[in-house]
Amino acid sequence: MTAQLLAVRGDITRLEVDAIVNAANSSLLGGGGVDGAIHRAAGPELLDECRRVGGCPTGEARLTAGYRLPARHVIHTVGPVWRGGAHREEELLAACYCNSLALAVQHGLHSLAFPCISTGIYGFPTDAAADIAVASVRGAVRDTAIEQVLFCCFSEADLLLYRRLLDL
Ligand code: AR6
């Protein structure tokens, strides 16, 4: 079966999917942006579990429960900080999408939602990031049990970028 890839606009903490992906930092101890929103909505139990996980290197992903979120799980991944493009930023961003999906597959999940990883505080150019996100997800869902992937855009500009890439 081919997975459905969709772009939606809104707050990722409201989505009822098997897992939402968090654009975290390598401490996994919370921060601003989408990370802050996810921790606020999930409640303090999420931070307790993240402390036990003990961090995550850039490009990798870790799974926790979703606690008070409508999503059953959170997949925390750490995007690269944009430093001009010559520091493996593209490869590391692609790894975030691929490793998050691989973790979802390992845990038997079927639906997940991604924010636009690295494009806020970490400064990755939004159009290049969207190209990488869509290409990585298209490749990684092939021959898996993943049924639906939502690209959750916070801005109208991001929504338009993803809609164009997904031919919606
Ligand atoms: N739902 C969906 N998307 C959101 C939400 C939300 N509730 N809030 C923000 N966004 P950012 P990064 C969008 O900065 O660039 C944290 O402090 C936002 O508009 O959250 O990967 C971490 O702890 C943007 O499009 O993540 C790290 O230190 C996208 O989410 C650092 O920020 C990502 O922006 C990670 O920076």
JSON list of C-alpha atoms and ligand atoms in Angstrom, two decimals:
[
{"chain": "A", "resi": 1, "resn": "MET", "atom": "CA", "xyz": [0.00, 0.00, 0.00]},
{"chain": "A", "resi": 2, "resn": "THR", "atom": "CA", "xyz": [1.21, 3.51, -0.73]},
{"chain": "A", "resi": 3, "resn": "ALA", "atom": "CA", "xyz": [1.22, 5.95, 2.16]},
{"chain": "A", "resi": 4, "resn": "GLN", "atom": "CA", "xyz": [-0.78, 9.14, 1.88]},
{"chain": "A", "resi": 5, "resn": "LEU", "atom": "CA", "xyz": [1.37, 12.28, 2.25]},
{"chain": "A", "resi": 6, "resn": "LEU", "atom": "CA", "xyz": [-0.56, 15.44, 3.17]},
{"chain": "A", "resi": 7, "resn": "ALA", "atom": "CA", "xyz": [0.21, 19.03, 4.12]},
{"chain": "A", "resi": 8, "resn": "VAL", "atom": "CA", "xyz": [-1.91, 20.59, 6.87]},
{"chain": "A", "resi": 9, "resn": "ARG", "atom": "CA", "xyz": [-1.70, 23.92, 8.65]},
{"chain": "A", "resi": 10, "resn": "GLY", "atom": "CA", "xyz": [-1.95, 24.25, 12.42]},
{"chain": "A", "resi": 11, "resn": "ASP", "atom": "CA", "xyz": [-0.66, 23.29, 15.82]},
{"chain": "A", "resi": 12, "resn": "ILE", "atom": "CA", "xyz": [0.96, 19.84, 15.80]},
{"chain": "A", "resi": 13, "resn": "THR", "atom": "CA", "xyz": [0.01, 19.25, 19.45]},
{"chain": "A", "resi": 14, "resn": "ARG", "atom": "CA", "xyz": [-3.65, 18.95, 18.39]},
{"chain": "A", "resi": 15, "resn": "LEU", "atom": "CA", "xyz": [-3.18, 16.13, 15.89]},
{"chain": "A", "resi": 16, "resn": "GLU", "atom": "CA", "xyz": [-4.55, 12.67, 16.59]},
{"chain": "A", "resi": 17, "resn": "VAL", "atom": "CA", "xyz": [-1.91, 10.50, 14.99]},
{"chain": "A", "resi": 18, "resn": "ASP", "atom": "CA", "xyz": [0.12, 7.54, 16.25]},
{"chain": "A", "resi": 19, "resn": "ALA", "atom": "CA", "xyz": [3.10, 9.86, 16.73]},
{"chain": "A", "resi": 20, "resn": "ILE", "atom": "CA", "xyz": [3.96, 13.51, 16.36]},
{"chain": "A", "resi": 21, "resn": "VAL", "atom": "CA", "xyz": [7.59, 14.35, 15.70]},
{"chain": "A", "resi": 22, "resn": "ASN", "atom": "CA", "xyz": [9.31, 16.91, 17.91]},
{"chain": "A", "resi": 23, "resn": "ALA", "atom": "CA", "xyz": [12.05, 19.21, 16.58]},
{"chain": "A", "resi": 24, "resn": "ALA", "atom": "CA", "xyz": [14.08, 18.90, 19.77]},
{"chain": "A", "resi": 25, "resn": "ASN", "atom": "CA", "xyz": [17.63, 19.73, 20.78]},
{"chain": "A", "resi": 26, "resn": "SER", "atom": "CA", "xyz": [20.22, 17.12, 21.71]},
{"chain": "A", "resi": 27, "resn": "SER", "atom": "CA", "xyz": [19.54, 17.40, 25.45]},
{"chain": "A", "resi": 28, "resn": "LEU", "atom": "CA", "xyz": [15.88, 16.38, 24.89]},
{"chain": "A", "resi": 29, "resn": "LEU", "atom": "CA", "xyz": [15.13, 18.54, 27.92]},
{"chain": "A", "resi": 30, "resn": "GLY", "atom": "CA", "xyz": [12.79, 20.96, 26.17]},
{"chain": "A", "resi": 31, "resn": "GLY", "atom": "CA", "xyz": [13.17, 24.40, 24.64]},
{"chain": "A", "resi": 32, "resn": "GLY", "atom": "CA", "xyz": [11.19, 26.95, 22.65]},
{"chain": "A", "resi": 33, "resn": "GLY", "atom": "CA", "xyz": [9.24, 26.65, 19.39]},
{"chain": "A", "resi": 34, "resn": "VAL", "atom": "CA", "xyz": [7.44, 23.41, 18.68]},
{"chain": "A", "resi": 35, "resn": "ASP", "atom": "CA", "xyz": [9.46, 21.63, 21.38]},
{"chain": "A", "resi": 36, "resn": "GLY", "atom": "CA", "xyz": [8.10, 23.99, 24.04]},
{"chain": "A", "resi": 37, "resn": "ALA", "atom": "CA", "xyz": [4.55, 23.62, 22.72]},
{"chain": "A", "resi": 38, "resn": "ILE", "atom": "CA", "xyz": [4.79, 19.80, 22.79]},
{"chain": "A", "resi": 39, "resn": "HIS", "atom": "CA", "xyz": [6.14, 19.71, 26.36]},
{"chain": "A", "resi": 40, "resn": "ARG", "atom": "CA", "xyz": [3.45, 22.14, 27.57]},
{"chain": "A", "resi": 41, "resn": "ALA", "atom": "CA", "xyz": [0.67, 20.11, 25.97]},
{"chain": "A", "resi": 42, "resn": "ALA", "atom": "CA", "xyz": [2.02, 16.69, 27.00]},
{"chain": "A", "resi": 43, "resn": "GLY", "atom": "CA", "xyz": [2.63, 17.64, 30.65]},
{"chain": "A", "resi": 44, "resn": "PRO", "atom": "CA", "xyz": [5.61, 17.11, 32.99]},
{"chain": "A", "resi": 45, "resn": "GLU", "atom": "CA", "xyz": [5.64, 13.32, 32.56]},
{"chain": "A", "resi": 46, "resn": "LEU", "atom": "CA", "xyz": [7.13, 13.85, 29.11]},
{"chain": "A", "resi": 47, "resn": "LEU", "atom": "CA", "xyz": [10.14, 15.67, 30.56]},
{"chain": "A", "resi": 48, "resn": "ASP", "atom": "CA", "xyz": [10.60, 12.86, 33.12]},
{"chain": "A", "resi": 49, "resn": "GLU", "atom": "CA", "xyz": [10.74, 10.27, 30.35]},
{"chain": "A", "resi": 50, "resn": "CYS", "atom": "CA", "xyz": [13.07, 12.45, 28.24]},
{"chain": "A", "resi": 51, "resn": "ARG", "atom": "CA", "xyz": [15.46, 12.71, 31.21]},
{"chain": "A", "resi": 52, "resn": "ARG", "atom": "CA", "xyz": [15.58, 8.91, 31.33]},
{"chain": "A", "resi": 53, "resn": "VAL", "atom": "CA", "xyz": [16.26, 8.70, 27.58]},
{"chain": "A", "resi": 54, "resn": "GLY", "atom": "CA", "xyz": [19.36, 10.82, 28.18]},
{"chain": "A", "resi": 55, "resn": "GLY", "atom": "CA", "xyz": [19.76, 12.86, 24.99]},
{"chain": "A", "resi": 56, "resn": "CYS", "atom": "CA", "xyz": [19.89, 12.31, 21.24]},
{"chain": "A", "resi": 57, "resn": "PRO", "atom": "CA", "xyz": [22.61, 13.17, 18.68]},
{"chain": "A", "resi": 58, "resn": "THR", "atom": "CA", "xyz": [21.78, 15.39, 15.69]},
{"chain": "A", "resi": 59, "resn": "GLY", "atom": "CA", "xyz": [20.06, 13.40, 12.91]},
{"chain": "A", "resi": 60, "resn": "GLU", "atom": "CA", "xyz": [18.88, 10.59, 15.21]},
{"chain": "A", "resi": 61, "resn": "ALA", "atom": "CA", "xyz": [15.45, 9.97, 16.77]},
{"chain": "A", "resi": 62, "resn": "ARG", "atom": "CA", "xyz": [14.03, 8.67, 20.08]},
{"chain": "A", "resi": 63, "resn": "LEU", "atom": "CA", "xyz": [10.49, 7.53, 20.96]},
{"chain": "A", "resi": 64, "resn": "THR", "atom": "CA", "xyz": [8.51, 8.39, 24.09]},
{"chain": "A", "resi": 65, "resn": "ALA", "atom": "CA", "xyz": [4.87, 8.22, 25.11]},
{"chain": "A", "resi": 66, "resn": "GLY", "atom": "CA", "xyz": [2.56, 11.15, 24.31]},
{"chain": "A", "resi": 67, "resn": "TYR", "atom": "CA", "xyz": [1.04, 11.51, 27.81]},
{"chain": "A", "resi": 68, "resn": "ARG", "atom": "CA", "xyz": [-1.67, 14.25, 27.67]},
{"chain": "A", "resi": 69, "resn": "LEU", "atom": "CA", "xyz": [-1.36, 14.72, 23.91]},
{"chain": "A", "resi": 70, "resn": "PRO", "atom": "CA", "xyz": [-3.96, 13.25, 21.56]},
{"chain": "A", "resi": 71, "resn": "ALA", "atom": "CA", "xyz": [-1.01, 11.54, 19.82]},
{"chain": "A", "resi": 72, "resn": "ARG", "atom": "CA", "xyz": [-0.02, 8.23, 21.46]},
{"chain": "A", "resi": 73, "resn": "HIS", "atom": "CA", "xyz": [3.72, 8.83, 21.03]},
{"chain": "A", "resi": 74, "resn": "VAL", "atom": "CA", "xyz": [6.28, 11.54, 20.46]},
{"chain": "A", "resi": 75, "resn": "ILE", "atom": "CA", "xyz": [9.29, 10.90, 18.25]},
{"chain": "A", "resi": 76, "resn": "HIS", "atom": "CA", "xyz": [12.01, 13.36, 19.23]},
{"chain": "A", "resi": 77, "resn": "THR", "atom": "CA", "xyz": [14.54, 14.15, 16.55]},
{"chain": "A", "resi": 78, "resn": "VAL", "atom": "CA", "xyz": [17.32, 16.72, 16.51]},
{"chain": "A", "resi": 79, "resn": "GLY", "atom": "CA", "xyz": [17.71, 18.77, 13.36]},
{"chain": "A", "resi": 80, "resn": "PRO", "atom": "CA", "xyz": [20.94, 20.48, 12.33]},
{"chain": "A", "resi": 81, "resn": "VAL", "atom": "CA", "xyz": [21.60, 24.13, 13.07]},
{"chain": "A", "resi": 82, "resn": "TRP", "atom": "CA", "xyz": [21.98, 25.91, 9.69]},
{"chain": "A", "resi": 83, "resn": "ARG", "atom": "CA", "xyz": [25.60, 27.12, 9.42]},
{"chain": "A", "resi": 84, "resn": "GLY", "atom": "CA", "xyz": [25.67, 28.09, 5.73]},
{"chain": "A", "resi": 85, "resn": "GLY", "atom": "CA", "xyz": [25.15, 24.64, 4.19]},
{"chain": "A", "resi": 86, "resn": "ALA", "atom": "CA", "xyz": [28.68, 23.22, 4.19]},
{"chain": "A", "resi": 87, "resn": "HIS", "atom": "CA", "xyz": [28.39, 21.34, 7.49]},
{"chain": "A", "resi": 88, "resn": "ARG", "atom": "CA", "xyz": [26.36, 18.32, 6.35]},
{"chain": "A", "resi": 89, "resn": "GLU", "atom": "CA", "xyz": [23.13, 20.17, 7.16]},
{"chain": "A", "resi": 90, "resn": "GLU", "atom": "CA", "xyz": [21.16, 18.63, 4.25]},
{"chain": "A", "resi": 91, "resn": "GLU", "atom": "CA", "xyz": [22.30, 15.09, 5.02]},
{"chain": "A", "resi": 92, "resn": "LEU", "atom": "CA", "xyz": [21.52, 15.52, 8.72]},
{"chain": "A", "resi": 93, "resn": "LEU", "atom": "CA", "xyz": [18.06, 16.93, 8.03]},
{"chain": "A", "resi": 94, "resn": "ALA", "atom": "CA", "xyz": [17.26, 14.01, 5.71]},
{"chain": "A", "resi": 95, "resn": "ALA", "atom": "CA", "xyz": [18.46, 11.64, 8.45]},
{"chain": "A", "resi": 96, "resn": "CYS", "atom": "CA", "xyz": [15.96, 13.20, 10.89]},
{"chain": "A", "resi": 97, "resn": "TYR", "atom": "CA", "xyz": [13.05, 12.30, 8.59]},
{"chain": "A", "resi": 98, "resn": "CYS", "atom": "CA", "xyz": [14.38, 8.84, 7.70]},
{"chain": "A", "resi": 99, "resn": "ASN", "atom": "CA", "xyz": [15.30, 7.86, 11.27]},
{"chain": "A", "resi": 100, "resn": "SER", "atom": "CA", "xyz": [11.96, 9.12, 12.64]},
{"chain": "A", "resi": 101, "resn": "LEU", "atom": "CA", "xyz": [10.10, 7.02, 10.08]},
{"chain": "A", "resi": 102, "resn": "ALA", "atom": "CA", "xyz": [12.28, 3.99, 10.73]},
{"chain": "A", "resi": 103, "resn": "LEU", "atom": "CA", "xyz": [11.49, 4.25, 14.45]},
{"chain": "A", "resi": 104, "resn": "ALA", "atom": "CA", "xyz": [7.76, 4.53, 13.68]},
{"chain": "A", "resi": 105, "resn": "VAL", "atom": "CA", "xyz": [7.98, 1.39, 11.54]},
{"chain": "A", "resi": 106, "resn": "GLN", "atom": "CA", "xyz": [9.89, -0.51, 14.24]},
{"chain": "A", "resi": 107, "resn": "HIS", "atom": "CA", "xyz": [7.15, 0.29, 16.74]},
{"chain": "A", "resi": 108, "resn": "GLY", "atom": "CA", "xyz": [4.31, -0.68, 14.42]},
{"chain": "A", "resi": 109, "resn": "LEU", "atom": "CA", "xyz": [2.95, 2.86, 14.03]},
{"chain": "A", "resi": 110, "resn": "HIS", "atom": "CA", "xyz": [0.86, 3.79, 11.00]},
{"chain": "A", "resi": 111, "resn": "SER", "atom": "CA", "xyz": [0.37, 7.57, 11.07]},
{"chain": "A", "resi": 112, "resn": "LEU", "atom": "CA", "xyz": [2.69, 10.40, 11.96]},
{"chain": "A", "resi": 113, "resn": "ALA", "atom": "CA", "xyz": [3.00, 14.15, 11.70]},
{"chain": "A", "resi": 114, "resn": "PHE", "atom": "CA", "xyz": [6.18, 16.17, 11.19]},
{"chain": "A", "resi": 115, "resn": "PRO", "atom": "CA", "xyz": [6.80, 19.84, 11.90]},
{"chain": "A", "resi": 116, "resn": "CYS", "atom": "CA", "xyz": [9.16, 21.75, 9.57]},
{"chain": "A", "resi": 117, "resn": "ILE", "atom": "CA", "xyz": [12.28, 20.54, 11.39]},
{"chain": "A", "resi": 118, "resn": "SER", "atom": "CA", "xyz": [15.22, 23.01, 11.75]},
{"chain": "A", "resi": 119, "resn": "THR", "atom": "CA", "xyz": [13.41, 25.86, 9.95]},
{"chain": "A", "resi": 120, "resn": "GLY", "atom": "CA", "xyz": [12.62, 27.95, 13.05]},
{"chain": "A", "resi": 121, "resn": "ILE", "atom": "CA", "xyz": [15.24, 28.68, 15.68]},
{"chain": "A", "resi": 122, "resn": "TYR", "atom": "CA", "xyz": [17.81, 26.51, 13.82]},
{"chain": "A", "resi": 123, "resn": "GLY", "atom": "CA", "xyz": [17.56, 28.71, 10.68]},
{"chain": "A", "resi": 124, "resn": "PHE", "atom": "CA", "xyz": [17.45, 26.13, 7.85]},
{"chain": "A", "resi": 125, "resn": "PRO", "atom": "CA", "xyz": [16.06, 27.76, 4.64]},
{"chain": "A", "resi": 126, "resn": "THR", "atom": "CA", "xyz": [12.41, 26.75, 4.44]},
{"chain": "A", "resi": 127, "resn": "ASP", "atom": "CA", "xyz": [12.25, 25.86, 0.73]},
{"chain": "A", "resi": 128, "resn": "ALA", "atom": "CA", "xyz": [15.34, 23.64, 0.77]},
{"chain": "A", "resi": 129, "resn": "ALA", "atom": "CA", "xyz": [14.09, 22.01, 3.98]},
{"chain": "A", "resi": 130, "resn": "ALA", "atom": "CA", "xyz": [10.71, 21.23, 2.41]},
{"chain": "A", "resi": 131, "resn": "ASP", "atom": "CA", "xyz": [12.40, 19.61, -0.62]},
{"chain": "A", "resi": 132, "resn": "ILE", "atom": "CA", "xyz": [14.47, 17.41, 1.69]},
{"chain": "A", "resi": 133, "resn": "ALA", "atom": "CA", "xyz": [11.49, 16.56, 3.91]},
{"chain": "A", "resi": 134, "resn": "VAL", "atom": "CA", "xyz": [9.26, 15.43, 1.05]},
{"chain": "A", "resi": 135, "resn": "ALA", "atom": "CA", "xyz": [11.99, 13.51, -0.80]},
{"chain": "A", "resi": 136, "resn": "SER", "atom": "CA", "xyz": [13.17, 11.75, 2.38]},
{"chain": "A", "resi": 137, "resn": "VAL", "atom": "CA", "xyz": [9.66, 10.77, 3.46]},
{"chain": "A", "resi": 138, "resn": "ARG", "atom": "CA", "xyz": [8.70, 9.55, -0.02]},
{"chain": "A", "resi": 139, "resn": "GLY", "atom": "CA", "xyz": [11.75, 7.28, -0.01]},
{"chain": "A", "resi": 140, "resn": "ALA", "atom": "CA", "xyz": [11.42, 6.08, 3.58]},
{"chain": "A", "resi": 141, "resn": "VAL", "atom": "CA", "xyz": [7.73, 5.07, 3.48]},
{"chain": "A", "resi": 142, "resn": "ARG", "atom": "CA", "xyz": [8.16, 2.80, 0.50]},
{"chain": "A", "resi": 143, "resn": "ASP", "atom": "CA", "xyz": [7.37, -0.85, 1.33]},
{"chain": "A", "resi": 144, "resn": "THR", "atom": "CA", "xyz": [6.44, -0.07, 4.95]},
{"chain": "A", "resi": 145, "resn": "ALA", "atom": "CA", "xyz": [3.16, -0.26, 6.90]},
{"chain": "A", "resi": 146, "resn": "ILE", "atom": "CA", "xyz": [3.04, 3.55, 7.23]},
{"chain": "A", "resi": 147, "resn": "GLU", "atom": "CA", "xyz": [-0.38, 4.71, 6.03]},
{"chain": "A", "resi": 148, "resn": "GLN", "atom": "CA", "xyz": [-0.33, 8.46, 6.50]},
{"chain": "A", "resi": 149, "resn": "VAL", "atom": "CA", "xyz": [2.27, 11.19, 6.95]},
{"chain": "A", "resi": 150, "resn": "LEU", "atom": "CA", "xyz": [1.18, 14.75, 7.71]},
{"chain": "A", "resi": 151, "resn": "PHE", "atom": "CA", "xyz": [3.50, 17.71, 7.17]},
{"chain": "A", "resi": 152, "resn": "CYS", "atom": "CA", "xyz": [2.21, 20.09, 9.82]},
{"chain": "A", "resi": 153, "resn": "CYS", "atom": "CA", "xyz": [2.95, 23.66, 8.74]},
{"chain": "A", "resi": 154, "resn": "PHE", "atom": "CA", "xyz": [2.72, 26.54, 11.17]},
{"chain": "A", "resi": 155, "resn": "SER", "atom": "CA", "xyz": [2.79, 29.25, 8.49]},
{"chain": "A", "resi": 156, "resn": "GLU", "atom": "CA", "xyz": [0.77, 29.76, 5.34]},
{"chain": "A", "resi": 157, "resn": "ALA", "atom": "CA", "xyz": [4.04, 30.13, 3.39]},
{"chain": "A", "resi": 158, "resn": "ASP", "atom": "CA", "xyz": [5.20, 26.66, 4.49]},
{"chain": "A", "resi": 159, "resn": "LEU", "atom": "CA", "xyz": [1.79, 25.20, 3.65]},
{"chain": "A", "resi": 160, "resn": "LEU", "atom": "CA", "xyz": [2.06, 26.55, 0.09]},
{"chain": "A", "resi": 161, "resn": "LEU", "atom": "CA", "xyz": [5.59, 25.12, -0.30]},
{"chain": "A", "resi": 162, "resn": "TYR", "atom": "CA", "xyz": [4.48, 21.64, 0.76]},
{"chain": "A", "resi": 163, "resn": "ARG", "atom": "CA", "xyz": [1.27, 21.74, -1.27]},
{"chain": "A", "resi": 164, "resn": "ARG", "atom": "CA", "xyz": [3.29, 22.48, -4.38]},
{"chain": "A", "resi": 165, "resn": "LEU", "atom": "CA", "xyz": [5.76, 19.67, -3.69]},
{"chain": "A", "resi": 166, "resn": "LEU", "atom": "CA", "xyz": [2.98, 17.19, -2.97]},
{"chain": "A", "resi": 167, "resn": "ASP", "atom": "CA", "xyz": [0.89, 18.27, -5.99]},
{"chain": "A", "resi": 168, "resn": "LEU", "atom": "CA", "xyz": [-2.12, 19.02, -3.77]},
{"chain": "B", "resi": 1, "resn": "AR6", "atom": "N1", "xyz": [2.96, 23.21, 15.71]},
{"chain": "B", "resi": 1, "resn": "AR6", "atom": "C1", "xyz": [3.58, 23.05, 14.52]},
{"chain": "B", "resi": 1, "resn": "AR6", "atom": "N2", "xyz": [4.67, 23.71, 14.15]},
{"chain": "B", "resi": 1, "resn": "AR6", "atom": "C2", "xyz": [5.18, 24.61, 15.04]},
{"chain": "B", "resi": 1, "resn": "AR6", "atom": "C3", "xyz": [4.61, 24.84, 16.31]},
{"chain": "B", "resi": 1, "resn": "AR6", "atom": "C4", "xyz": [3.45, 24.08, 16.65]},
{"chain": "B", "resi": 1, "resn": "AR6", "atom": "N3", "xyz": [2.85, 24.22, 17.82]},
{"chain": "B", "resi": 1, "resn": "AR6", "atom": "N4", "xyz": [5.37, 25.78, 16.94]},
{"chain": "B", "resi": 1, "resn": "AR6", "atom": "C5", "xyz": [6.35, 26.15, 16.11]},
{"chain": "B", "resi": 1, "resn": "AR6", "atom": "N5", "xyz": [6.24, 25.45, 14.94]},
{"chain": "B", "resi": 1, "resn": "AR6", "atom": "P1", "xyz": [11.43, 25.37, 15.86]},
{"chain": "B", "resi": 1, "resn": "AR6", "atom": "P2", "xyz": [14.00, 24.13, 15.07]},
{"chain": "B", "resi": 1, "resn": "AR6", "atom": "C6", "xyz": [7.08, 25.48, 13.74]},
{"chain": "B", "resi": 1, "resn": "AR6", "atom": "O1", "xyz": [12.10, 26.66, 16.15]},
{"chain": "B", "resi": 1, "resn": "AR6", "atom": "O2", "xyz": [14.24, 25.20, 14.06]},
{"chain": "B", "resi": 1, "resn": "AR6", "atom": "C7", "xyz": [13.75, 24.52, 20.29]},
{"chain": "B", "resi": 1, "resn": "AR6", "atom": "O3", "xyz": [14.13, 25.43, 21.28]},
{"chain": "B", "resi": 1, "resn": "AR6", "atom": "C8", "xyz": [7.94, 26.68, 13.47]},
{"chain": "B", "resi": 1, "resn": "AR6", "atom": "O4", "xyz": [7.16, 27.74, 12.92]},
{"chain": "B", "resi": 1, "resn": "AR6", "atom": "O5", "xyz": [10.41, 24.88, 16.82]},
{"chain": "B", "resi": 1, "resn": "AR6", "atom": "O6", "xyz": [14.23, 22.70, 14.68]},
{"chain": "B", "resi": 1, "resn": "AR6", "atom": "C9", "xyz": [14.41, 23.16, 20.45]},
{"chain": "B", "resi": 1, "resn": "AR6", "atom": "O7", "xyz": [14.57, 22.81, 21.80]},
{"chain": "B", "resi": 1, "resn": "AR6", "atom": "C10", "xyz": [8.91, 26.10, 12.46]},
{"chain": "B", "resi": 1, "resn": "AR6", "atom": "O8", "xyz": [8.30, 26.05, 11.16]},
{"chain": "B", "resi": 1, "resn": "AR6", "atom": "O9", "xyz": [12.51, 24.16, 15.71]},
{"chain": "B", "resi": 1, "resn": "AR6", "atom": "C11", "xyz": [15.73, 23.38, 19.77]},
{"chain": "B", "resi": 1, "resn": "AR6", "atom": "O10", "xyz": [16.65, 24.02, 20.63]},
{"chain": "B", "resi": 1, "resn": "AR6", "atom": "C12", "xyz": [9.10, 24.66, 12.93]},
{"chain": "B", "resi": 1, "resn": "AR6", "atom": "O11", "xyz": [8.02, 24.41, 13.85]},
{"chain": "B", "resi": 1, "resn": "AR6", "atom": "C13", "xyz": [15.40, 24.32, 18.62]},
{"chain": "B", "resi": 1, "resn": "AR6", "atom": "O12", "xyz": [14.21, 25.02, 19.04]},
{"chain": "B", "resi": 1, "resn": "AR6", "atom": "C14", "xyz": [10.41, 24.38, 13.62]},
{"chain": "B", "resi": 1, "resn": "AR6", "atom": "O13", "xyz": [10.79, 25.50, 14.41]},
{"chain": "B", "resi": 1, "resn": "AR6", "atom": "C15", "xyz": [15.07, 23.57, 17.36]},
{"chain": "B", "resi": 1, "resn": "AR6", "atom": "O14", "xyz": [14.92, 24.49, 16.31]}
]
